[in-house]
Coordinates of C-alpha atoms and ligand atoms in Angstrom, one line a residue:
M6 CA -26.6 -4.1 39.0
E7 CA -23.8 -6.5 38.4
H8 CA -21.3 -5.5 35.8
P9 CA -21.7 -7.9 32.8
E10 CA -18.0 -8.8 32.8
N11 CA -18.4 -10.3 36.3
S12 CA -21.5 -12.3 35.5
S13 CA -21.0 -16.1 35.2
E14 CA -22.6 -16.0 31.7
Y15 CA -19.9 -13.6 30.5
K16 CA -17.3 -16.0 31.8
G17 CA -18.6 -18.7 29.6
L18 CA -21.0 -20.3 32.0
T19 CA -24.7 -20.3 31.8
V20 CA -26.6 -20.6 35.0
N21 CA -29.4 -23.1 34.7
S22 CA -31.5 -24.0 37.7
G23 CA -28.6 -23.1 40.0
V24 CA -26.2 -25.5 38.3
A25 CA -23.3 -23.9 36.4
Q26 CA -22.9 -25.5 32.9
P27 CA -20.5 -24.7 30.1
S28 CA -21.9 -22.3 27.5
I29 CA -22.4 -23.7 24.0
V30 CA -21.0 -20.4 22.7
N31 CA -17.2 -20.2 22.6
P32 CA -16.5 -17.4 25.2
Y33 CA -13.5 -16.2 23.3
L34 CA -15.5 -15.7 20.2
R35 CA -18.2 -13.9 22.1
R36 CA -15.6 -11.6 23.6
G37 CA -14.3 -10.9 20.2
R38 CA -10.9 -12.5 20.8
F39 CA -11.1 -14.3 17.4
A40 CA -13.3 -11.7 15.8
R41 CA -11.8 -10.1 12.7
R42 CA -9.4 -7.5 13.9
S43 CA -9.1 -4.3 11.9
L44 CA -5.6 -4.0 10.5
S45 CA -3.4 -1.0 11.1
V46 CA -1.5 0.8 8.3
G47 CA 1.6 -1.1 9.4
D48 CA -0.2 -4.5 9.1
Y49 CA -1.4 -3.7 5.6
V50 CA 2.1 -2.6 4.5
E51 CA 3.8 -5.6 6.0
G52 CA 1.3 -8.0 4.5
I53 CA 1.6 -6.4 1.1
L54 CA 5.4 -6.4 1.1
K55 CA 5.3 -10.1 2.1
G56 CA 3.1 -10.7 -1.0
N57 CA 0.1 -11.7 1.0
V58 CA -2.8 -11.6 -1.5
T59 CA -5.5 -11.7 1.1
I60 CA -4.2 -8.5 2.7
L61 CA -3.5 -7.0 -0.7
G62 CA -7.2 -7.6 -1.6
Q63 CA -8.3 -6.0 1.7
A64 CA -6.1 -3.0 1.0
V65 CA -7.6 -2.6 -2.5
T66 CA -11.0 -2.6 -0.9
L67 CA -9.9 0.3 1.2
V68 CA -8.6 2.1 -1.9
E69 CA -12.0 1.6 -3.6
S70 CA -14.0 2.7 -0.5
T71 CA -15.7 6.1 -0.4
N72 CA -15.5 6.2 3.4
P73 CA -13.1 9.0 4.4
Q74 CA -11.5 6.9 7.2
H75 CA -10.8 4.1 4.8
Q76 CA -9.5 6.6 2.3
A77 CA -7.1 8.1 4.9
I78 CA -5.7 4.6 5.7
A79 CA -5.5 3.7 2.0
Q80 CA -3.5 6.9 1.2
E81 CA -1.0 6.1 4.0
V82 CA -0.6 2.5 2.8
I83 CA -0.1 3.7 -0.8
E84 CA 2.5 6.2 0.3
R85 CA 4.5 3.6 2.2
C86 CA 4.2 1.1 -0.7
L87 CA 5.3 3.7 -3.2
P88 CA 9.1 3.2 -2.8
H89 CA 8.5 -0.6 -3.4
S90 CA 6.5 0.0 -6.6
G91 CA 7.3 0.7 -10.2
K92 CA 9.3 -2.5 -11.0
S93 CA 6.8 -4.1 -13.3
I94 CA 5.7 -4.1 -16.9
R95 CA 2.3 -2.6 -17.3
V96 CA 0.3 -3.5 -20.3
G97 CA -3.1 -1.9 -21.2
I98 CA -5.5 -4.1 -23.2
S99 CA -8.4 -2.5 -24.9
G100 CA -11.3 -3.7 -27.1
V101 CA -15.0 -3.3 -27.5
P102 CA -17.3 -5.7 -25.7
G103 CA -17.1 -9.0 -27.6
A104 CA -13.7 -8.4 -29.1
G105 CA -12.4 -11.3 -27.0
K106 CA -10.6 -9.5 -24.1
S107 CA -11.3 -12.0 -21.4
T108 CA -10.6 -15.0 -23.6
S109 CA -7.3 -13.3 -24.8
I110 CA -6.2 -12.2 -21.3
D111 CA -6.6 -15.7 -20.0
E112 CA -4.3 -17.0 -22.8
F113 CA -1.9 -14.0 -22.7
G114 CA -1.6 -14.3 -18.9
I115 CA -0.8 -18.0 -18.9
H116 CA 1.7 -17.5 -21.8
V117 CA 3.5 -14.7 -20.0
L118 CA 3.6 -16.5 -16.7
E119 CA 5.0 -19.6 -18.4
R120 CA 7.5 -17.6 -20.4
T121 CA 8.9 -15.3 -17.7
G122 CA 7.7 -16.6 -14.3
G123 CA 6.9 -14.0 -11.7
R124 CA 3.4 -12.9 -10.8
L125 CA 0.6 -11.3 -12.8
A126 CA -2.1 -8.9 -11.7
V127 CA -5.1 -8.2 -13.9
L128 CA -6.9 -5.0 -13.1
A129 CA -9.6 -3.1 -15.0
I130 CA -11.1 0.3 -15.8
D131 CA -14.8 0.3 -16.6
P132 CA -16.6 3.4 -15.5
S133 CA -19.9 1.9 -16.7
S134 CA -19.8 -1.0 -14.2
E135 CA -21.8 0.9 -11.6
K136 CA -24.4 2.1 -13.9
T137 CA -25.1 -1.1 -15.8
K138 CA -24.1 -3.6 -13.1
G139 CA -23.6 -5.9 -16.0
S140 CA -20.1 -5.1 -17.1
I141 CA -17.5 -6.3 -14.6
L142 CA -14.2 -6.3 -16.3
G143 CA -11.6 -8.4 -14.7
D144 CA -14.2 -10.7 -13.2
K145 CA -12.6 -14.0 -12.3
T146 CA -15.2 -16.2 -13.9
R147 CA -14.3 -14.7 -17.2
M148 CA -10.7 -15.9 -17.0
E149 CA -10.9 -19.6 -16.1
K150 CA -7.2 -20.6 -16.4
L151 CA -5.8 -17.5 -14.8
S152 CA -8.3 -17.4 -11.9
T153 CA -6.9 -20.7 -10.6
H154 CA -3.3 -19.9 -11.2
P155 CA -1.3 -19.4 -8.0
D156 CA 0.6 -16.5 -9.3
S157 CA -2.3 -14.4 -10.5
F158 CA -4.4 -11.7 -8.9
I159 CA -7.6 -10.7 -10.7
R160 CA -9.6 -7.7 -9.5
P161 CA -12.7 -6.4 -11.2
S162 CA -13.1 -2.7 -12.1
P163 CA -13.8 -0.4 -9.1
S164 CA -17.4 0.8 -9.6
A165 CA -17.2 4.3 -8.4
G166 CA -19.0 6.9 -10.5
S167 CA -16.7 9.2 -12.5
L168 CA -14.1 7.9 -14.9
G169 CA -11.5 10.0 -13.1
G170 CA -12.3 8.3 -9.8
V171 CA -12.4 4.8 -11.2
A172 CA -9.1 5.3 -13.1
R173 CA -7.3 6.8 -10.0
K174 CA -8.3 3.8 -8.0
T175 CA -7.0 1.4 -10.6
R176 CA -3.7 3.4 -10.7
E177 CA -3.4 3.2 -7.0
T178 CA -4.1 -0.5 -7.1
I179 CA -1.2 -0.9 -9.5
I180 CA 1.1 0.6 -6.8
L181 CA -0.1 -1.9 -4.2
C182 CA 0.2 -4.8 -6.6
E183 CA 3.8 -3.9 -7.5
A184 CA 4.7 -3.5 -3.9
A185 CA 3.3 -7.1 -3.4
G186 CA 5.7 -8.4 -6.0
F187 CA 3.5 -8.5 -9.1
D188 CA 5.9 -7.8 -11.9
K189 CA 3.4 -8.0 -14.7
I190 CA 0.2 -5.8 -14.6
F191 CA -2.5 -6.0 -17.2
V192 CA -5.1 -3.2 -17.2
E193 CA -8.2 -4.2 -19.2
T194 CA -10.5 -1.5 -20.5
V195 CA -13.6 -1.2 -22.7
G196 CA -12.8 0.2 -26.1
V197 CA -15.0 3.1 -25.8
G198 CA -14.3 6.8 -25.2
Q199 CA -12.2 8.3 -22.4
S200 CA -11.5 5.0 -20.5
E201 CA -9.0 4.2 -23.2
T202 CA -7.2 7.4 -22.7
A203 CA -7.2 6.8 -18.9
C204 CA -5.8 3.3 -19.4
H205 CA -3.2 4.6 -21.8
S206 CA -2.0 7.1 -19.2
M207 CA -1.0 4.4 -16.7
V208 CA 0.6 1.6 -18.9
D209 CA 3.9 1.1 -20.7
F210 CA 2.4 -0.7 -23.7
F211 CA -1.1 -0.1 -25.0
L212 CA -2.5 -3.1 -26.9
V213 CA -5.7 -2.6 -28.9
I214 CA -7.7 -5.6 -29.9
Q215 CA -9.7 -5.2 -33.1
L216 CA -11.9 -7.5 -35.1
A217 CA -12.1 -7.9 -38.9
N218 CA -15.2 -6.7 -40.8
T219 CA -16.5 -4.2 -38.3
G220 CA -15.6 -1.0 -40.0
D221 CA -13.4 -0.2 -37.0
E222 CA -10.4 0.5 -39.2
L223 CA -12.0 3.9 -39.9
Q224 CA -13.5 4.3 -36.4
G225 CA -10.1 3.7 -34.9
I226 CA -8.7 6.6 -36.9
K227 CA -11.5 8.9 -35.9
R228 CA -11.3 8.1 -32.2
G229 CA -7.6 8.7 -32.0
I230 CA -6.9 5.1 -31.2
M231 CA -4.1 4.9 -33.7
E232 CA -2.1 7.5 -31.9
M233 CA -2.4 5.7 -28.6
A234 CA -1.8 2.1 -29.8
D235 CA 1.7 0.6 -29.4
G236 CA 0.3 -2.6 -31.0
I237 CA -2.9 -3.5 -32.8
V238 CA -4.0 -7.1 -32.8
I239 CA -6.7 -8.6 -34.9
N240 CA -8.4 -11.3 -32.9
K241 CA -10.5 -14.3 -34.0
C242 CA -8.1 -15.1 -36.8
D243 CA -9.3 -18.7 -37.2
G244 CA -11.5 -20.8 -39.5
D245 CA -13.2 -18.8 -42.3
N246 CA -12.1 -15.5 -40.6
V247 CA -8.3 -15.8 -41.5
E248 CA -8.5 -13.9 -44.8
P249 CA -10.7 -11.1 -43.5
C250 CA -8.3 -10.7 -40.5
R251 CA -5.3 -10.5 -42.8
L252 CA -7.1 -7.9 -44.9
A253 CA -8.0 -5.9 -41.8
A254 CA -4.4 -6.0 -40.7
R255 CA -3.2 -4.6 -44.1
Q256 CA -5.8 -1.8 -43.8
F257 CA -4.6 -0.9 -40.3
R258 CA -0.9 -1.0 -41.5
N259 CA -1.8 1.4 -44.3
A260 CA -3.7 3.7 -42.0
L261 CA -0.7 3.8 -39.6
H262 CA 1.4 5.3 -42.3
L263 CA -0.9 8.3 -42.3
F264 CA 0.3 9.3 -38.8
P265 CA 3.5 10.9 -37.7
A266 CA 6.1 8.6 -36.1
P267 CA 5.3 8.2 -32.3
E268 CA 7.5 9.9 -29.8
S269 CA 8.8 6.6 -28.6
G270 CA 10.5 6.0 -31.9
W271 CA 8.7 2.7 -32.1
T272 CA 6.7 1.7 -35.1
P273 CA 3.4 0.2 -33.9
Q274 CA 2.9 -3.3 -35.3
V275 CA -0.3 -5.0 -36.5
L276 CA -0.6 -8.7 -35.9
C277 CA -3.4 -11.4 -36.3
Y278 CA -4.0 -14.0 -33.6
S279 CA -6.7 -16.2 -32.2
G280 CA -7.3 -16.0 -28.4
F281 CA -9.7 -18.9 -28.5
Y282 CA -7.5 -21.3 -30.3
G283 CA -4.3 -20.0 -28.8
L284 CA -2.8 -19.1 -32.2
G285 CA -0.2 -16.3 -32.6
I286 CA 0.0 -15.6 -28.9
K287 CA 3.8 -15.9 -28.7
E288 CA 4.2 -13.4 -31.6
V289 CA 2.0 -10.9 -29.8
W290 CA 4.2 -11.1 -26.7
D291 CA 7.4 -11.1 -28.8
M292 CA 6.2 -7.7 -29.9
V293 CA 5.4 -6.5 -26.4
F294 CA 8.8 -7.6 -25.0
S295 CA 10.7 -6.2 -28.0
Y296 CA 9.0 -2.9 -27.4
I297 CA 9.9 -2.9 -23.7
D298 CA 13.6 -3.6 -24.6
F299 CA 13.5 -0.9 -27.3
V300 CA 12.1 1.8 -25.0
K301 CA 14.2 0.8 -22.0
T302 CA 17.3 1.2 -24.2
N303 CA 16.3 4.6 -25.7
G304 CA 15.1 6.1 -22.4
Y305 CA 11.5 6.5 -23.5
F306 CA 10.3 4.0 -20.9
D307 CA 11.3 6.2 -18.0
H308 CA 10.2 9.3 -19.8
R309 CA 6.7 8.0 -20.3
R310 CA 6.4 6.9 -16.7
A311 CA 7.5 10.4 -15.5
E312 CA 5.0 12.1 -17.9
Q313 CA 2.3 9.8 -16.5
A314 CA 3.2 10.7 -12.9
K315 CA 2.9 14.4 -13.9
Y316 CA -0.4 13.7 -15.6
W317 CA -1.8 12.0 -12.5
M318 CA -0.8 14.8 -10.3
Y319 CA -2.9 17.2 -12.4
E320 CA -5.7 14.7 -12.6
S321 CA -5.7 14.3 -8.8
I322 CA -5.7 18.1 -8.3
N323 CA -8.7 18.4 -10.7
E324 CA -10.6 15.6 -9.0
Q325 CA -10.0 17.1 -5.5
L326 CA -11.0 20.6 -6.6
R327 CA -14.1 19.3 -8.2
N328 CA -15.1 17.2 -5.2
S329 CA -14.4 20.1 -2.8
F330 CA -16.6 22.4 -4.9
Y331 CA -19.5 20.1 -5.4
N332 CA -19.4 18.7 -1.8
N333 CA -19.6 22.2 -0.4
A334 CA -23.0 22.6 1.4
T335 CA -23.5 26.2 0.4
I336 CA -22.6 25.5 -3.3
S337 CA -24.8 22.5 -3.5
G338 CA -27.7 24.6 -2.1
L339 CA -27.1 27.3 -4.7
L340 CA -26.7 25.0 -7.7
P341 CA -30.4 24.3 -8.5
G342 CA -31.2 28.0 -8.6
A343 CA -28.3 28.8 -10.8
E344 CA -29.3 25.9 -13.1
R345 CA -32.8 27.3 -13.3
A346 CA -31.6 30.8 -14.0
V347 CA -29.5 29.5 -16.9
L348 CA -32.3 27.4 -18.3
D349 CA -34.7 30.3 -18.1
G350 CA -32.3 32.5 -19.9
Q351 CA -31.9 34.9 -16.9
K352 CA -28.2 34.4 -16.7
T353 CA -25.6 33.2 -19.2
S354 CA -23.7 29.9 -18.3
F355 CA -20.6 31.9 -17.9
V356 CA -22.0 34.4 -15.4
A357 CA -23.7 31.7 -13.4
A358 CA -20.5 29.7 -13.2
K359 CA -18.4 32.7 -12.3
Q360 CA -20.8 33.7 -9.5
L361 CA -20.8 30.2 -8.0
L362 CA -17.0 30.0 -8.2
D363 CA -16.6 33.5 -6.6
T364 CA -18.9 32.4 -3.8
Y365 CA -16.9 29.2 -3.4
L366 CA -13.5 31.0 -3.3
T367 CA -14.9 33.5 -0.7
L368 CA -16.1 30.7 1.5
I369 CA -12.7 28.9 1.2
S370 CA -10.6 32.0 1.9
A371 CA -12.8 32.8 5.0
R372 CA -11.9 29.5 6.6
Ligands
GDP12 P1 -14.9 -9.5 -24.2 O1 -16.3 -9.0 -24.1 O2 -14.0 -8.6 -25.0 O3 -14.2 -9.9 -22.9 O4 -15.0 -10.9 -25.1 P2 -15.0 -12.4 -24.7 O5 -13.6 -12.9 -24.4 O6 -16.0 -12.6 -23.7 O7 -15.4 -13.1 -26.1 C1 -16.6 -12.8 -26.8 C2 -17.0 -14.0 -27.6 O8 -16.0 -14.1 -28.7 C3 -17.0 -15.3 -26.9 O9 -18.1 -16.0 -27.4 C4 -15.7 -16.0 -27.2 O10 -15.8 -17.4 -27.2 C5 -15.5 -15.5 -28.6 N1 -14.1 -15.5 -29.0 C6 -13.1 -14.9 -28.2 N2 -11.9 -15.1 -28.8 C7 -12.1 -15.8 -29.9 C8 -11.3 -16.3 -31.0 O11 -10.0 -16.1 -31.0 N3 -11.9 -16.9 -32.0 C9 -13.2 -17.0 -32.1 N4 -13.7 -17.7 -33.2 N5 -14.0 -16.6 -31.1 C10 -13.5 -16.0 -30.0

């Protein structure tokens, strides 16, 4: 049989009734000459360092992928981008759904870009995004002005299971964005539970958006939000809501007095603003920039980043140990039985866990 490469069809000619005619299909396309080439680690790194957002976006997709091959490339790209990262201001922005995060980030982003130039990346941590499919923090359509701004890069939350996994991916994306020349990074997060802690552990300034009349003043104290916040801002301070917002601000200021002074030496401020009407935006950013100046001068900026790097090392060890344990075929075979034994009261949780861990450690050391 004739090798397909030698056939006239392969060479871009179709044989019809013995008369050679040009093919309607571009032969180069068919041979994959213009088909999308997969990029090498070097291509990704070069593209990112040149500030190419298309390549940056593709690299972020690799970071978010669960495919081991993609992960291997992503880790190498991150490693090579690391020396070019770190030179940004990272601001975490938290608030419950409806607090006005997307409206505010749109305004904040435009303000900061006009004020300081440079480039802004908006990333997100939302571990619920896979489960609900509804919540897609960072979605471009929610930030109309920023999404068409040439110096912005908006990326929705990675939607991969555990909070630890989602947060790690966002943190790795920060590195890639910084290497691509983004000198302002916003990390948006939902104001519930552990995702705030994860966000706090990767930013220089943690901004908490609150609303008046929600009873959140007390909830904030309960959830430990007051200890994390470098600034609390009361949104929707417009129309009839101005007085309630001022009252809420006073309550937050009073509540802050109940806490010991933060390690940074900075006293968290409480401000009112309106994201929708663009009121008080400058004051919010005066606060953020004063904080950055303050902590860069007293050394806390570098200290916090170093502590965060240490935190993420341990987080990464925990995640990898957990994955190695649960992905082990023998262990996953034993888990249902162990679970039943605990439910039936035949074994205590502690004994069942110890037996599984002992089995795992024996398997690992036998390798
Ligand atoms: P998110 O869920 O935290 O991202 O909140 P959104 O930005 O989507 O805003 C939720 C709702 O609050 C929307 O209907 C906005 O129009 C409204 N909103 C946001 N900011 C303001 C504000 O400053 N004032 C008023 N009155 N409404 C606002």
